[in-house]
Amino acid sequence: MSTPTNTETSPKTVPTYSRKDFLSSTEPRWCAGCGTFATFNGITRAFVNAGIEREKFAVVSGIGCSSRLPYYSNTYGFHTIHGRAPTVAMGLKMANPDLNVWVITGDGDGLSIGGNHFIHLMRRNPNIKVVLFNNQIYGLTKGQTSPTSPLGAKTKSAPYGSVDRPMHPLTVALGAGATFVARVPDTDNELMYQVLNAASKHEGVAIVEVLINCVIFNDKVFESITNKETRPDTTVLLEAGKPLLFGANKDRGIIMKNDRPTVAKIGEGGARLEDVIIHDPQNPNSGYAFMLAEMGDSELPVPYGIFRQIHEHVHKPHAGKGNKEGLLKTLRGSNTWSVDNSGKISSLEK
Amino acid sequence: MQENNVQYSSGSKPTELIDSSVIRLGGDSGDGMQLVGDLFTNTCAIFGDYFATLPDYPSEIRAPAGTIFGVSGFQLCIGGSEVFTPGDMYDTLIAMNPAALKVNLPQVRKGGTVIINEDAFIPKNLEKAGYTENPLDQSETWKNYRLVRVPMTSATQNLLSDLPLSSKEADRCKNFFALGVLLWLYNRSPEYSRKWMTKKFERKADILKANMRTFEGGLQFGETCAALNHRWNLKKSGPAPKAGVYRNITGNQAAAMGLMAAAERSGLRLFLGSYPITPATDIMHELSKYPDFATVFQAEDEIAGIGSAIGAAFGGALAATNTSGPGFSLKSEFMNLAVMTELPLVIIDVQRAGPSTGIPTKTEQSDMMQAMFGRHGESPMVVMAASTPKDCFDTAVEASRIALKYMTPVIMLSEGYLGNGSEVWRVPELDELPSFPAKFRTDPTNFKPYERDPETLARPWAIPGTPGLEHRLGGLEKLDGAGTVSQDGPNHEKMTHLRAAKVAKVAQDIPKTEVYGHPEAELLVLGWGGTAGVIKSAVRNLSGQGYKVACAHIRYLNPLPPDLESLLKKYKKVLLPELNSGQLWYRLRAELLINTEKLNKMQGQPFRIDEIESKIKSLLGAH
Ligand code: SF4
């Protein structure tokens, strides 16, 4: 596409940035202790590491606590309307394919009001990165049930407990055909950085679900899977080519038993290390990643890391570069006649 | 004045000279009446005739054959001088089956010619059309018309009996018989149609032979049929058309072309974010054909259509979205984002009969109030309306120019009647159009995202990718100048006034309102949108007869033309016909304190000329 991007004027070598270069003059205004801070930190670290000029980043968000993020990022930014960030990001990317476009959304913004856009962004597979801040609650509007709030969760809009089954954001993304799917907790800076970095380099759409602790309206909902003590037993780290082992001593693994993922203690009941599933994010069958994305509801640990990373057709609009002559031809179409100065009419058709 | 009253062939029957003629073709969707209409229209074009056309599709995609609601139509008016509308009462009707006759006969003028495919008038079809007896047998009815009974189906089958075609294939040729009769009747050359067929069926020798033979059969029928006792020639009386290249164009095509032309004139890439909706989808269809000149995104819904366009506008494209009523409602929250972020955007609303799903295929002018006021908060927006199919081109160019010049969203109202209707269009050379190269801000010195150009109040357009101009846009209220988020009350009031002032500034771009008609007119007929043709026709007729009536048509609905108030006050009375319950009427009362006479219609159909004429006569009193 021929939209000017001013690339000609940008320096050939990308400046070396520090994280500070990506902080705008606006001080972040999230609640103290909120998980959004750590995530913002991870995102800007990934920006620094991307090796791309700062002016080529555009951060697009919807409405919600997390969607304030563009104001704090010293890049181009667009704080759009509730649920619709993917649409704006899509148009921006199509108009200006050189840009590095990031979508910042939340569980209410991205999965409830913006659910339709979310699935279509995933299925189209544009080169756009999506960070979904999942705190299982509406924060900005002060504590209502969100699409990821667990059944029975007591919220301001459900004082007797939520009667709605929650959705697993990553299964939705996978069902829609997402090509990079990952999850990280807000308490693990290193993992956050690694995963966001991998997302940033992925060719195609990337969705990273970050489990956010909303200290005000939903404090500690992720406690058991984020605190240092319990985390080894309740979560499993996904590493490509490595077995799905977890527990403080890495002595438990996920095996397939009767076609179901099952926890087995290695060495007990005949369970062998070789039986443990080896993580393969490139598995062409999305069923595997889907299975991982559903884990966590029973005794199965919650996976962190990259669930799926595959290469598929990346969205690209038809784009030609016509000239003035071609445009005039187009305006005229195939069925024309001409009138000369004497009023004589003749058909131009061949 | 042109003197060449083109006579194609002398033939053996007398010819009568006429000014213009309204032709209606009716049949099942499968009868190919649209094609007959197109070929006939193109033939007339090459003869230098003026015309306006209106296809009329049934709302069901495949309504049962032979039924009333399955009738599709094609209407055109041809004239030796300028034609402003596809016409009201039909001079000639071709009805391919009883249902088409039933639907259309009430609109045939007394003395008009009715050509029917008599083979289709069998009990089964009569019943489907709801006739209890065969209308052809009711001689009382036919006293008022020239009835021409054509055994079209059997004649076609006979002509093709020696060809290896199924009877279904043979039956499909009968529209060429109709075309032959029509060309004979209006004394227009068969050459164009012959050439078209030869090319179209190049690789299907049998089909070509069959169609050609049927076509010649139709022409021959004209010569020999006793009921067709005379044929017509058009009196050429209009001004000679301006030199140039001409084509036939629908309003939706013209809007698409206008956007592409505007992109060229501004040096930008065109982006259309769109979602299918009747009757606006053809704009997307058209632009999708030309990836050299447009990036088209078929979005997942109406909201995403405009959202993507806003993203593209942020990214530096000439961005547009198109829709009709229901989609226009869905887009309103995003329209507000465009107002708040002051990005250039063209929103085309091809209006249809509402509210809700309403009558999707029928026309109306009832979204004007929504375009003006249908958003939350104080949300002024530039609104303009196209007046004819070809004017959709100029209006799209103008809407784009204004959007870029003032950094503002612009609503362009079209109508189903304009979008699907077509007329002759002189294709402009691109250099005849205004040039308005887009200017991006590139200088980081003292960059303020909401600093304004004093002339236009436009803010700078700094697109992502430009070093040093990184900034954030959003729907939250902006601090004047700096463009950062501001919750300050007085600043909000200031910004509210600034947004309104910017839209008001557009008035400086509005040309003088032109008046047409009687020089000493006492009554002015004011119009906007698709009523232009019918109003002008009525005023042309009546002022020619000495009625003191004139008309003026406005494109800009917001802001209103600055000369409108003084213009309206010059006349004793102002008549305002609208295809709604009086939306502009209401605004003129509210904004200009001027009371106009209403004339309203909400039947999904445009005004007829006689409806406007009789209102004018009643307002002017005895003549
Ligand atoms: S309300 Fe919750 S999610 Fe929002 S900023 Fe405060 S702690 Fe974070």
JSON list of C-alpha atoms in Angstrom, two decimals, chain A residues 84-153:
[
{"chain": "A", "resi": 84, "resn": "ARG", "atom": "CA", "xyz": [-13.74, -2.24, 19.35]},
{"chain": "A", "resi": 85, "resn": "ALA", "atom": "CA", "xyz": [-9.97, -1.92, 19.49]},
{"chain": "A", "resi": 86, "resn": "PRO", "atom": "CA", "xyz": [-9.43, -4.87, 17.11]},
{"chain": "A", "resi": 87, "resn": "THR", "atom": "CA", "xyz": [-11.42, -3.08, 14.39]},
{"chain": "A", "resi": 88, "resn": "VAL", "atom": "CA", "xyz": [-9.37, 0.09, 14.62]},
{"chain": "A", "resi": 89, "resn": "ALA", "atom": "CA", "xyz": [-6.16, -1.92, 14.80]},
{"chain": "A", "resi": 90, "resn": "MET", "atom": "CA", "xyz": [-7.18, -3.84, 11.71]},
{"chain": "A", "resi": 91, "resn": "GLY", "atom": "CA", "xyz": [-7.81, -0.70, 9.66]},
{"chain": "A", "resi": 92, "resn": "LEU", "atom": "CA", "xyz": [-4.63, 0.92, 10.91]},
{"chain": "A", "resi": 93, "resn": "LYS", "atom": "CA", "xyz": [-2.54, -2.12, 10.03]},
{"chain": "A", "resi": 94, "resn": "MET", "atom": "CA", "xyz": [-4.12, -2.40, 6.57]},
{"chain": "A", "resi": 95, "resn": "ALA", "atom": "CA", "xyz": [-3.58, 1.27, 5.88]},
{"chain": "A", "resi": 96, "resn": "ASN", "atom": "CA", "xyz": [-0.07, 1.25, 7.20]},
{"chain": "A", "resi": 97, "resn": "PRO", "atom": "CA", "xyz": [1.37, -2.29, 7.10]},
{"chain": "A", "resi": 98, "resn": "ASP", "atom": "CA", "xyz": [4.81, -1.17, 8.31]},
{"chain": "A", "resi": 99, "resn": "LEU", "atom": "CA", "xyz": [3.47, -0.46, 11.75]},
{"chain": "A", "resi": 100, "resn": "ASN", "atom": "CA", "xyz": [3.86, -2.69, 14.74]},
{"chain": "A", "resi": 101, "resn": "VAL", "atom": "CA", "xyz": [0.32, -2.73, 16.05]},
{"chain": "A", "resi": 102, "resn": "TRP", "atom": "CA", "xyz": [-0.57, -3.88, 19.57]},
{"chain": "A", "resi": 103, "resn": "VAL", "atom": "CA", "xyz": [-4.07, -4.27, 20.95]},
{"chain": "A", "resi": 104, "resn": "ILE", "atom": "CA", "xyz": [-4.60, -3.86, 24.67]},
{"chain": "A", "resi": 105, "resn": "THR", "atom": "CA", "xyz": [-7.85, -5.30, 25.97]},
{"chain": "A", "resi": 106, "resn": "GLY", "atom": "CA", "xyz": [-9.45, -6.94, 28.96]},
{"chain": "A", "resi": 107, "resn": "ASP", "atom": "CA", "xyz": [-11.87, -9.75, 29.71]},
{"chain": "A", "resi": 108, "resn": "GLY", "atom": "CA", "xyz": [-14.90, -7.46, 29.59]},
{"chain": "A", "resi": 109, "resn": "ASP", "atom": "CA", "xyz": [-13.70, -5.36, 26.69]},
{"chain": "A", "resi": 110, "resn": "GLY", "atom": "CA", "xyz": [-12.31, -8.13, 24.53]},
{"chain": "A", "resi": 111, "resn": "LEU", "atom": "CA", "xyz": [-14.58, -11.04, 25.32]},
{"chain": "A", "resi": 112, "resn": "SER", "atom": "CA", "xyz": [-17.92, -9.52, 26.21]},
{"chain": "A", "resi": 113, "resn": "ILE", "atom": "CA", "xyz": [-18.75, -6.36, 24.30]},
{"chain": "A", "resi": 114, "resn": "GLY", "atom": "CA", "xyz": [-15.95, -6.99, 21.82]},
{"chain": "A", "resi": 115, "resn": "GLY", "atom": "CA", "xyz": [-16.30, -10.76, 21.49]},
{"chain": "A", "resi": 116, "resn": "ASN", "atom": "CA", "xyz": [-17.19, -10.63, 17.83]},
{"chain": "A", "resi": 117, "resn": "HIS", "atom": "CA", "xyz": [-14.21, -8.50, 16.91]},
{"chain": "A", "resi": 118, "resn": "PHE", "atom": "CA", "xyz": [-11.94, -10.67, 19.03]},
{"chain": "A", "resi": 119, "resn": "ILE", "atom": "CA", "xyz": [-12.80, -13.88, 17.19]},
{"chain": "A", "resi": 120, "resn": "HIS", "atom": "CA", "xyz": [-12.54, -12.24, 13.79]},
{"chain": "A", "resi": 121, "resn": "LEU", "atom": "CA", "xyz": [-9.19, -10.74, 14.61]},
{"chain": "A", "resi": 122, "resn": "MET", "atom": "CA", "xyz": [-7.99, -14.23, 15.55]},
{"chain": "A", "resi": 123, "resn": "ARG", "atom": "CA", "xyz": [-9.33, -15.90, 12.43]},
{"chain": "A", "resi": 124, "resn": "ARG", "atom": "CA", "xyz": [-7.95, -13.30, 10.04]},
{"chain": "A", "resi": 125, "resn": "ASN", "atom": "CA", "xyz": [-4.46, -13.66, 11.45]},
{"chain": "A", "resi": 126, "resn": "PRO", "atom": "CA", "xyz": [-3.14, -10.16, 10.83]},
{"chain": "A", "resi": 127, "resn": "ASN", "atom": "CA", "xyz": [0.30, -9.32, 12.15]},
{"chain": "A", "resi": 128, "resn": "ILE", "atom": "CA", "xyz": [-1.17, -7.72, 15.27]},
{"chain": "A", "resi": 129, "resn": "LYS", "atom": "CA", "xyz": [-0.35, -8.51, 18.91]},
{"chain": "A", "resi": 130, "resn": "VAL", "atom": "CA", "xyz": [-3.10, -8.73, 21.48]},
{"chain": "A", "resi": 131, "resn": "VAL", "atom": "CA", "xyz": [-2.55, -8.55, 25.21]},
{"chain": "A", "resi": 132, "resn": "LEU", "atom": "CA", "xyz": [-5.65, -9.59, 27.11]},
{"chain": "A", "resi": 133, "resn": "PHE", "atom": "CA", "xyz": [-5.61, -8.45, 30.71]},
{"chain": "A", "resi": 134, "resn": "ASN", "atom": "CA", "xyz": [-7.81, -11.00, 32.44]},
{"chain": "A", "resi": 135, "resn": "ASN", "atom": "CA", "xyz": [-8.78, -10.07, 35.99]},
{"chain": "A", "resi": 136, "resn": "GLN", "atom": "CA", "xyz": [-12.13, -11.89, 35.92]},
{"chain": "A", "resi": 137, "resn": "ILE", "atom": "CA", "xyz": [-13.99, -8.72, 36.83]},
{"chain": "A", "resi": 138, "resn": "TYR", "atom": "CA", "xyz": [-15.04, -5.32, 35.53]},
{"chain": "A", "resi": 139, "resn": "GLY", "atom": "CA", "xyz": [-12.64, -2.97, 37.26]},
{"chain": "A", "resi": 140, "resn": "LEU", "atom": "CA", "xyz": [-13.31, 0.45, 35.76]},
{"chain": "A", "resi": 141, "resn": "THR", "atom": "CA", "xyz": [-17.05, 0.20, 36.37]},
{"chain": "A", "resi": 142, "resn": "LYS", "atom": "CA", "xyz": [-16.32, -1.08, 39.87]},
{"chain": "A", "resi": 143, "resn": "GLY", "atom": "CA", "xyz": [-16.83, -4.76, 40.19]},
{"chain": "A", "resi": 144, "resn": "GLN", "atom": "CA", "xyz": [-19.36, -6.50, 37.98]},
{"chain": "A", "resi": 145, "resn": "THR", "atom": "CA", "xyz": [-19.26, -10.11, 36.74]},
{"chain": "A", "resi": 146, "resn": "SER", "atom": "CA", "xyz": [-17.19, -10.52, 33.59]},
{"chain": "A", "resi": 147, "resn": "PRO", "atom": "CA", "xyz": [-17.29, -13.32, 31.00]},
{"chain": "A", "resi": 148, "resn": "THR", "atom": "CA", "xyz": [-14.36, -14.97, 32.80]},
{"chain": "A", "resi": 149, "resn": "SER", "atom": "CA", "xyz": [-15.74, -14.67, 36.36]},
{"chain": "A", "resi": 150, "resn": "PRO", "atom": "CA", "xyz": [-16.19, -18.19, 37.72]},
{"chain": "A", "resi": 151, "resn": "LEU", "atom": "CA", "xyz": [-19.61, -19.67, 38.26]},
{"chain": "A", "resi": 152, "resn": "GLY", "atom": "CA", "xyz": [-20.79, -18.60, 41.69]},
{"chain": "A", "resi": 153, "resn": "ALA", "atom": "CA", "xyz": [-18.42, -15.63, 41.91]}
]
